[in-house]
PDB file of C-alpha atoms in Angstrom:
ATOM      1  CA  MET A   1      24.912   5.876  11.726  1.00 49.00           C
ATOM      2  CA  THR A   2      26.896   3.608  13.984  1.00 51.00           C
ATOM      3  CA  SER A   3      25.614   0.845  16.180  1.00 48.00           C
ATOM      4  CA  SER A   4      26.059   2.920  19.322  1.00 47.00           C
ATOM      5  CA  GLN A   5      24.086   5.753  17.761  1.00 45.00           C
ATOM      6  CA  VAL A   6      21.217   3.371  17.014  1.00 43.00           C
ATOM      7  CA  ASP A   7      21.273   2.131  20.677  1.00 47.00           C
ATOM      8  CA  VAL A   8      21.059   5.719  21.888  1.00 43.00           C
ATOM      9  CA  VAL A   9      18.103   6.524  19.587  1.00 45.00           C
ATOM     10  CA  LEU A  10      16.132   3.399  20.606  1.00 49.00           C
ATOM     11  CA  SER A  11      16.940   4.055  24.310  1.00 63.00           C
ATOM     12  CA  THR A  12      15.628   7.678  23.950  1.00 74.00           C
ATOM     13  CA  VAL A  13      12.416   6.506  22.232  1.00 74.00           C
ATOM     14  CA  GLU A  14      11.780   3.836  24.906  1.00 84.00           C
ATOM     15  CA  ASP A  15      12.583   6.319  27.724  1.00 84.00           C
ATOM     16  CA  GLU A  16      10.031   8.727  26.275  1.00 88.00           C
ATOM     17  CA  ALA A  17       7.413   5.934  26.121  1.00 90.00           C
ATOM     18  CA  ILE A  18       8.045   4.977  29.760  1.00 87.00           C
ATOM     19  CA  ALA A  19       7.749   8.635  30.772  1.00 86.00           C
ATOM     20  CA  ALA A  20       4.475   8.880  28.923  1.00 91.00           C
ATOM     21  CA  GLY A  21       3.006   6.034  30.989  1.00 93.00           C
ATOM     22  CA  TYR A  22       3.589   2.969  28.699  1.00 96.00           C
ATOM     23  CA  ALA A  23       4.923  -0.354  29.963  1.00 96.00           C
ATOM     24  CA  ILE A  24       5.001  -3.947  28.645  1.00 97.00           C
ATOM     25  CA  HIS A  25       6.013  -7.223  30.169  1.00 96.00           C
ATOM     26  CA  VAL A  26       5.633 -11.012  29.613  1.00 98.00           C
ATOM     27  CA  GLU A  27       4.469 -13.549  32.285  1.00 97.00           C
ATOM     28  CA  PRO A  28       5.931 -16.058  32.891  1.00 97.00           C
ATOM     29  CA  GLN A  29       9.510 -15.560  31.723  1.00 96.00           C
ATOM     30  CA  PRO A  30      10.871 -17.717  30.193  1.00 97.00           C
ATOM     31  CA  VAL A  31       7.743 -19.169  28.524  1.00 97.00           C
ATOM     32  CA  ASN A  32       7.158 -22.615  27.078  1.00 94.00           C
ATOM     33  CA  ALA A  33       4.123 -22.375  24.850  1.00 93.00           C
ATOM     34  CA  ARG A  34       1.599 -20.033  26.478  1.00 96.00           C
ATOM     35  CA  GLY A  35       1.879 -16.854  28.394  1.00 97.00           C
ATOM     36  CA  ASP A  36       0.490 -13.349  28.912  1.00 98.00           C
ATOM     37  CA  VAL A  37       1.623  -9.979  27.541  1.00 98.00           C
ATOM     38  CA  VAL A  38       0.589  -7.170  29.812  1.00 98.00           C
ATOM     39  CA  VAL A  39       0.544  -3.649  28.237  1.00 98.00           C
ATOM     40  CA  VAL A  40       0.056  -0.521  30.337  1.00 97.00           C
ATOM     41  CA  ALA A  41      -0.885   2.633  28.398  1.00 97.00           C
ATOM     42  CA  PRO A  42      -2.691   5.899  29.050  1.00 96.00           C
ATOM     43  CA  GLN A  43      -6.425   5.356  28.983  1.00 93.00           C
ATOM     44  CA  GLY A  44      -7.796   5.876  25.474  1.00 95.00           C
ATOM     45  CA  SER A  45      -4.510   5.099  23.719  1.00 96.00           C
ATOM     46  CA  ARG A  46      -4.581   3.134  20.413  1.00 97.00           C
ATOM     47  CA  VAL A  47      -1.820   0.548  20.572  1.00 98.00           C
ATOM     48  CA  SER A  48      -0.595  -2.395  18.582  1.00 98.00           C
ATOM     49  CA  VAL A  49       1.361  -5.354  20.017  1.00 98.00           C
ATOM     50  CA  GLU A  50       3.546  -7.773  17.998  1.00 98.00           C
ATOM     51  CA  VAL A  51       6.365 -10.193  18.425  1.00 98.00           C
ATOM     52  CA  VAL A  52       9.574  -9.595  16.424  1.00 97.00           C
ATOM     53  CA  ASP A  53      12.681 -11.698  15.982  1.00 96.00           C
ATOM     54  CA  LEU A  54      16.115 -10.285  16.688  1.00 93.00           C
ATOM     55  CA  SER A  55      16.367  -8.989  13.160  1.00 93.00           C
ATOM     56  CA  GLY A  56      13.195  -6.895  13.691  1.00 93.00           C
ATOM     57  CA  ARG A  57      10.986  -9.079  11.417  1.00 97.00           C
ATOM     58  CA  VAL A  58       7.385  -9.395  12.756  1.00 98.00           C
ATOM     59  CA  VAL A  59       6.683 -13.094  13.470  1.00 98.00           C
ATOM     60  CA  GLN A  60       3.375 -12.749  15.251  1.00 98.00           C
ATOM     61  CA  PHE A  61       0.779 -10.004  15.424  1.00 98.00           C
ATOM     62  CA  LEU A  62      -0.933 -10.102  18.881  1.00 98.00           C
ATOM     63  CA  TRP A  63      -3.403  -7.206  19.083  1.00 98.00           C
ATOM     64  CA  GLU A  64      -4.444  -3.791  17.992  1.00 98.00           C
ATOM     65  CA  GLY A  65      -7.036  -1.668  19.710  1.00 98.00           C
ATOM     66  CA  ILE A  66      -7.810   1.011  22.220  1.00 96.00           C
ATOM     67  CA  VAL A  67      -6.753   0.696  25.861  1.00 95.00           C
ATOM     68  CA  THR A  68      -9.934   1.580  27.798  1.00 93.00           C
ATOM     69  CA  SER A  69      -8.872   0.692  31.372  1.00 90.00           C
ATOM     70  CA  GLY A  70      -5.164   1.639  31.368  1.00 92.00           C
ATOM     71  CA  GLN A  71      -4.021  -1.986  31.023  1.00 95.00           C
ATOM     72  CA  VAL A  72      -4.555  -4.900  28.628  1.00 96.00           C
ATOM     73  CA  ARG A  73      -3.673  -8.531  29.334  1.00 97.00           C
ATOM     74  CA  LEU A  74      -3.237 -10.625  26.188  1.00 98.00           C
ATOM     75  CA  SER A  75      -3.161 -14.417  26.548  1.00 97.00           C
ATOM     76  CA  SER A  76      -0.839 -15.691  23.813  1.00 97.00           C
ATOM     77  CA  ASP A  77       0.098 -19.023  22.277  1.00 97.00           C
ATOM     78  CA  TRP A  78       3.751 -19.138  21.149  1.00 96.00           C
ATOM     79  CA  SER A  79       3.901 -22.866  20.370  1.00 96.00           C
ATOM     80  CA  SER A  80       4.376 -22.180  16.644  1.00 96.00           C
ATOM     81  CA  LEU A  81       7.549 -20.142  17.345  1.00 97.00           C
ATOM     82  CA  ALA A  82      10.939 -21.854  17.586  1.00 97.00           C
ATOM     83  CA  ALA A  83      12.783 -21.729  20.928  1.00 97.00           C
ATOM     84  CA  GLY A  84      14.838 -18.577  21.211  1.00 97.00           C
ATOM     85  CA  VAL A  85      14.809 -14.910  22.019  1.00 97.00           C
ATOM     86  CA  TYR A  86      12.243 -12.492  20.546  1.00 98.00           C
ATOM     87  CA  ARG A  87      10.882  -9.084  21.590  1.00 96.00           C
ATOM     88  CA  CYS A  88       7.309  -8.167  22.304  1.00 97.00           C
ATOM     89  CA  VAL A  89       6.778  -4.617  20.937  1.00 96.00           C
ATOM     90  CA  VAL A  90       4.022  -2.124  21.733  1.00 97.00           C
ATOM     91  CA  ARG A  91       3.531   0.860  19.445  1.00 96.00           C
ATOM     92  CA  SER A  92       1.281   3.858  19.983  1.00 96.00           C
ATOM     93  CA  GLY A  93       1.618   7.005  17.871  1.00 93.00           C
ATOM     94  CA  ASN A  94       5.291   7.993  18.039  1.00 91.00           C
ATOM     95  CA  TYR A  95       5.926   5.771  21.030  1.00 94.00           C
ATOM     96  CA  ARG A  96       7.544   2.323  20.902  1.00 94.00           C
ATOM     97  CA  LEU A  97       8.491   0.054  23.791  1.00 95.00           C
ATOM     98  CA  SER A  98       9.643  -3.536  23.869  1.00 95.00           C
ATOM     99  CA  THR A  99      10.509  -6.295  26.269  1.00 96.00           C
ATOM    100  CA  PRO A 100      12.302  -9.674  25.798  1.00 96.00           C
ATOM    101  CA  LEU A 101      10.335 -12.803  25.171  1.00 97.00           C
ATOM    102  CA  VAL A 102      12.334 -15.954  25.856  1.00 97.00           C
ATOM    103  CA  ILE A 103      10.828 -19.238  24.528  1.00 98.00           C
ATOM    104  CA  VAL A 104      12.159 -22.559  25.813  1.00 97.00           C
ATOM    105  CA  ARG A 105      11.058 -26.109  24.928  1.00 91.00           C
TER     106      ARG A 105
END
Protein backbone atom coordinates (compact mmCIF):
# COMPACT_ATOMS: atom_id res chain seq x y z
CA MET A 1 0.00 0.00 0.00
CA THR A 2 1.42 3.39 -0.95
CA SER A 3 1.38 6.56 1.12
CA SER A 4 -1.35 8.09 -1.05
CA GLN A 5 -3.51 4.97 -0.60
CA VAL A 6 -3.14 5.27 3.18
CA ASP A 7 -4.18 8.95 3.01
CA VAL A 8 -7.30 8.00 1.03
CA VAL A 9 -8.24 5.25 3.50
CA LEU A 10 -7.82 7.58 6.50
CA SER A 11 -9.77 10.34 4.77
CA THR A 12 -12.62 7.94 4.03
CA VAL A 13 -12.74 6.69 7.63
CA GLU A 14 -12.77 10.25 8.98
CA ASP A 15 -15.39 11.36 6.43
CA GLU A 16 -17.64 8.49 7.57
CA ALA A 17 -17.17 9.51 11.22
CA ILE A 18 -18.13 13.11 10.42
CA ALA A 19 -21.19 11.96 8.47
CA ALA A 20 -22.22 9.82 11.47
CA GLY A 21 -22.19 12.89 13.73
CA TYR A 22 -18.72 12.75 15.32
CA ALA A 23 -16.44 15.77 15.78
CA ILE A 24 -13.39 16.68 17.86
CA HIS A 25 -11.51 19.91 18.44
CA VAL A 26 -8.97 21.41 20.85
CA GLU A 27 -9.32 24.80 22.60
CA PRO A 28 -7.19 26.94 22.60
CA GLN A 29 -4.94 26.19 19.69
CA PRO A 30 -1.97 26.25 20.03
CA VAL A 31 -1.91 25.24 23.69
CA ASN A 32 0.79 25.86 26.30
CA ALA A 33 0.09 23.43 29.14
CA ARG A 34 -3.68 23.16 29.65
CA GLY A 35 -6.61 23.08 27.28
CA ASP A 36 -9.89 21.41 26.49
CA VAL A 37 -10.74 18.65 24.07
CA VAL A 38 -14.35 18.84 22.91
CA VAL A 39 -15.85 15.63 21.52
CA VAL A 40 -19.23 15.55 19.80
CA ALA A 41 -20.81 12.12 19.29
CA PRO A 42 -24.26 10.65 18.90
CA GLN A 43 -25.95 10.33 22.28
CA GLY A 44 -25.22 6.96 23.90
CA SER A 45 -21.98 6.38 21.96
CA ARG A 46 -19.08 4.70 23.75
CA VAL A 47 -15.91 6.62 22.85
CA SER A 48 -12.26 6.75 23.81
CA VAL A 49 -10.02 9.80 23.46
CA GLU A 50 -6.23 9.74 23.38
CA VAL A 51 -3.26 11.82 22.25
CA VAL A 52 -0.85 10.25 19.76
CA ASP A 53 2.48 11.46 18.43
CA LEU A 54 3.08 11.74 14.69
CA SER A 55 4.27 8.12 14.52
CA GLY A 56 0.89 7.00 15.93
CA ARG A 57 2.19 6.04 19.38
CA VAL A 58 -0.26 6.79 22.22
CA VAL A 59 1.39 9.34 24.53
CA GLN A 60 -1.61 10.16 26.73
CA PHE A 61 -4.95 8.49 27.37
CA LEU A 62 -7.61 11.13 28.08
CA TRP A 63 -10.96 9.43 28.57
CA GLU A 64 -13.22 6.48 27.81
CA GLY A 65 -16.93 6.43 28.45
CA ILE A 66 -20.44 6.90 27.12
CA VAL A 67 -21.47 10.26 25.68
CA THR A 68 -24.80 10.96 27.37
CA SER A 69 -25.49 14.53 26.23
CA GLY A 70 -24.05 14.51 22.71
CA GLN A 71 -20.90 16.37 23.78
CA VAL A 72 -18.04 15.86 26.22
CA ARG A 73 -15.57 18.56 27.27
CA LEU A 74 -12.31 17.17 28.68
CA SER A 75 -10.00 19.57 30.53
CA SER A 76 -6.49 18.28 29.95
CA ASP A 77 -2.99 18.96 31.24
CA TRP A 78 -0.29 18.57 28.59
CA SER A 79 2.59 20.01 30.62
CA SER A 80 4.33 16.60 30.62
CA LEU A 81 4.45 16.49 26.79
CA ALA A 82 7.27 18.08 24.81
CA ALA A 83 6.50 21.02 22.55
CA GLY A 84 5.44 19.81 19.11
CA VAL A 85 2.58 18.53 17.01
CA TYR A 86 0.37 15.67 18.17
CA ARG A 87 -3.10 14.42 17.27
CA CYS A 88 -6.12 14.03 19.54
CA VAL A 89 -7.98 10.92 18.43
CA VAL A 90 -11.54 9.87 19.20
CA ARG A 91 -12.55 6.26 18.52
CA SER A 92 -16.02 4.77 18.65
CA GLY A 93 -16.76 1.36 17.17
CA ASN A 94 -15.52 1.46 13.58
CA TYR A 95 -15.24 5.25 13.60
CA ARG A 96 -12.00 7.19 14.10
CA LEU A 97 -11.55 10.95 13.93
CA SER A 98 -8.59 13.14 14.84
CA THR A 99 -7.55 16.76 15.08
CA PRO A 100 -4.14 18.41 15.50
CA LEU A 101 -2.86 19.35 18.94
CA VAL A 102 -0.05 21.91 18.80
CA ILE A 103 1.90 22.39 22.04
CA VAL A 104 4.16 25.44 22.44
CA ARG A 105 6.30 26.45 25.39
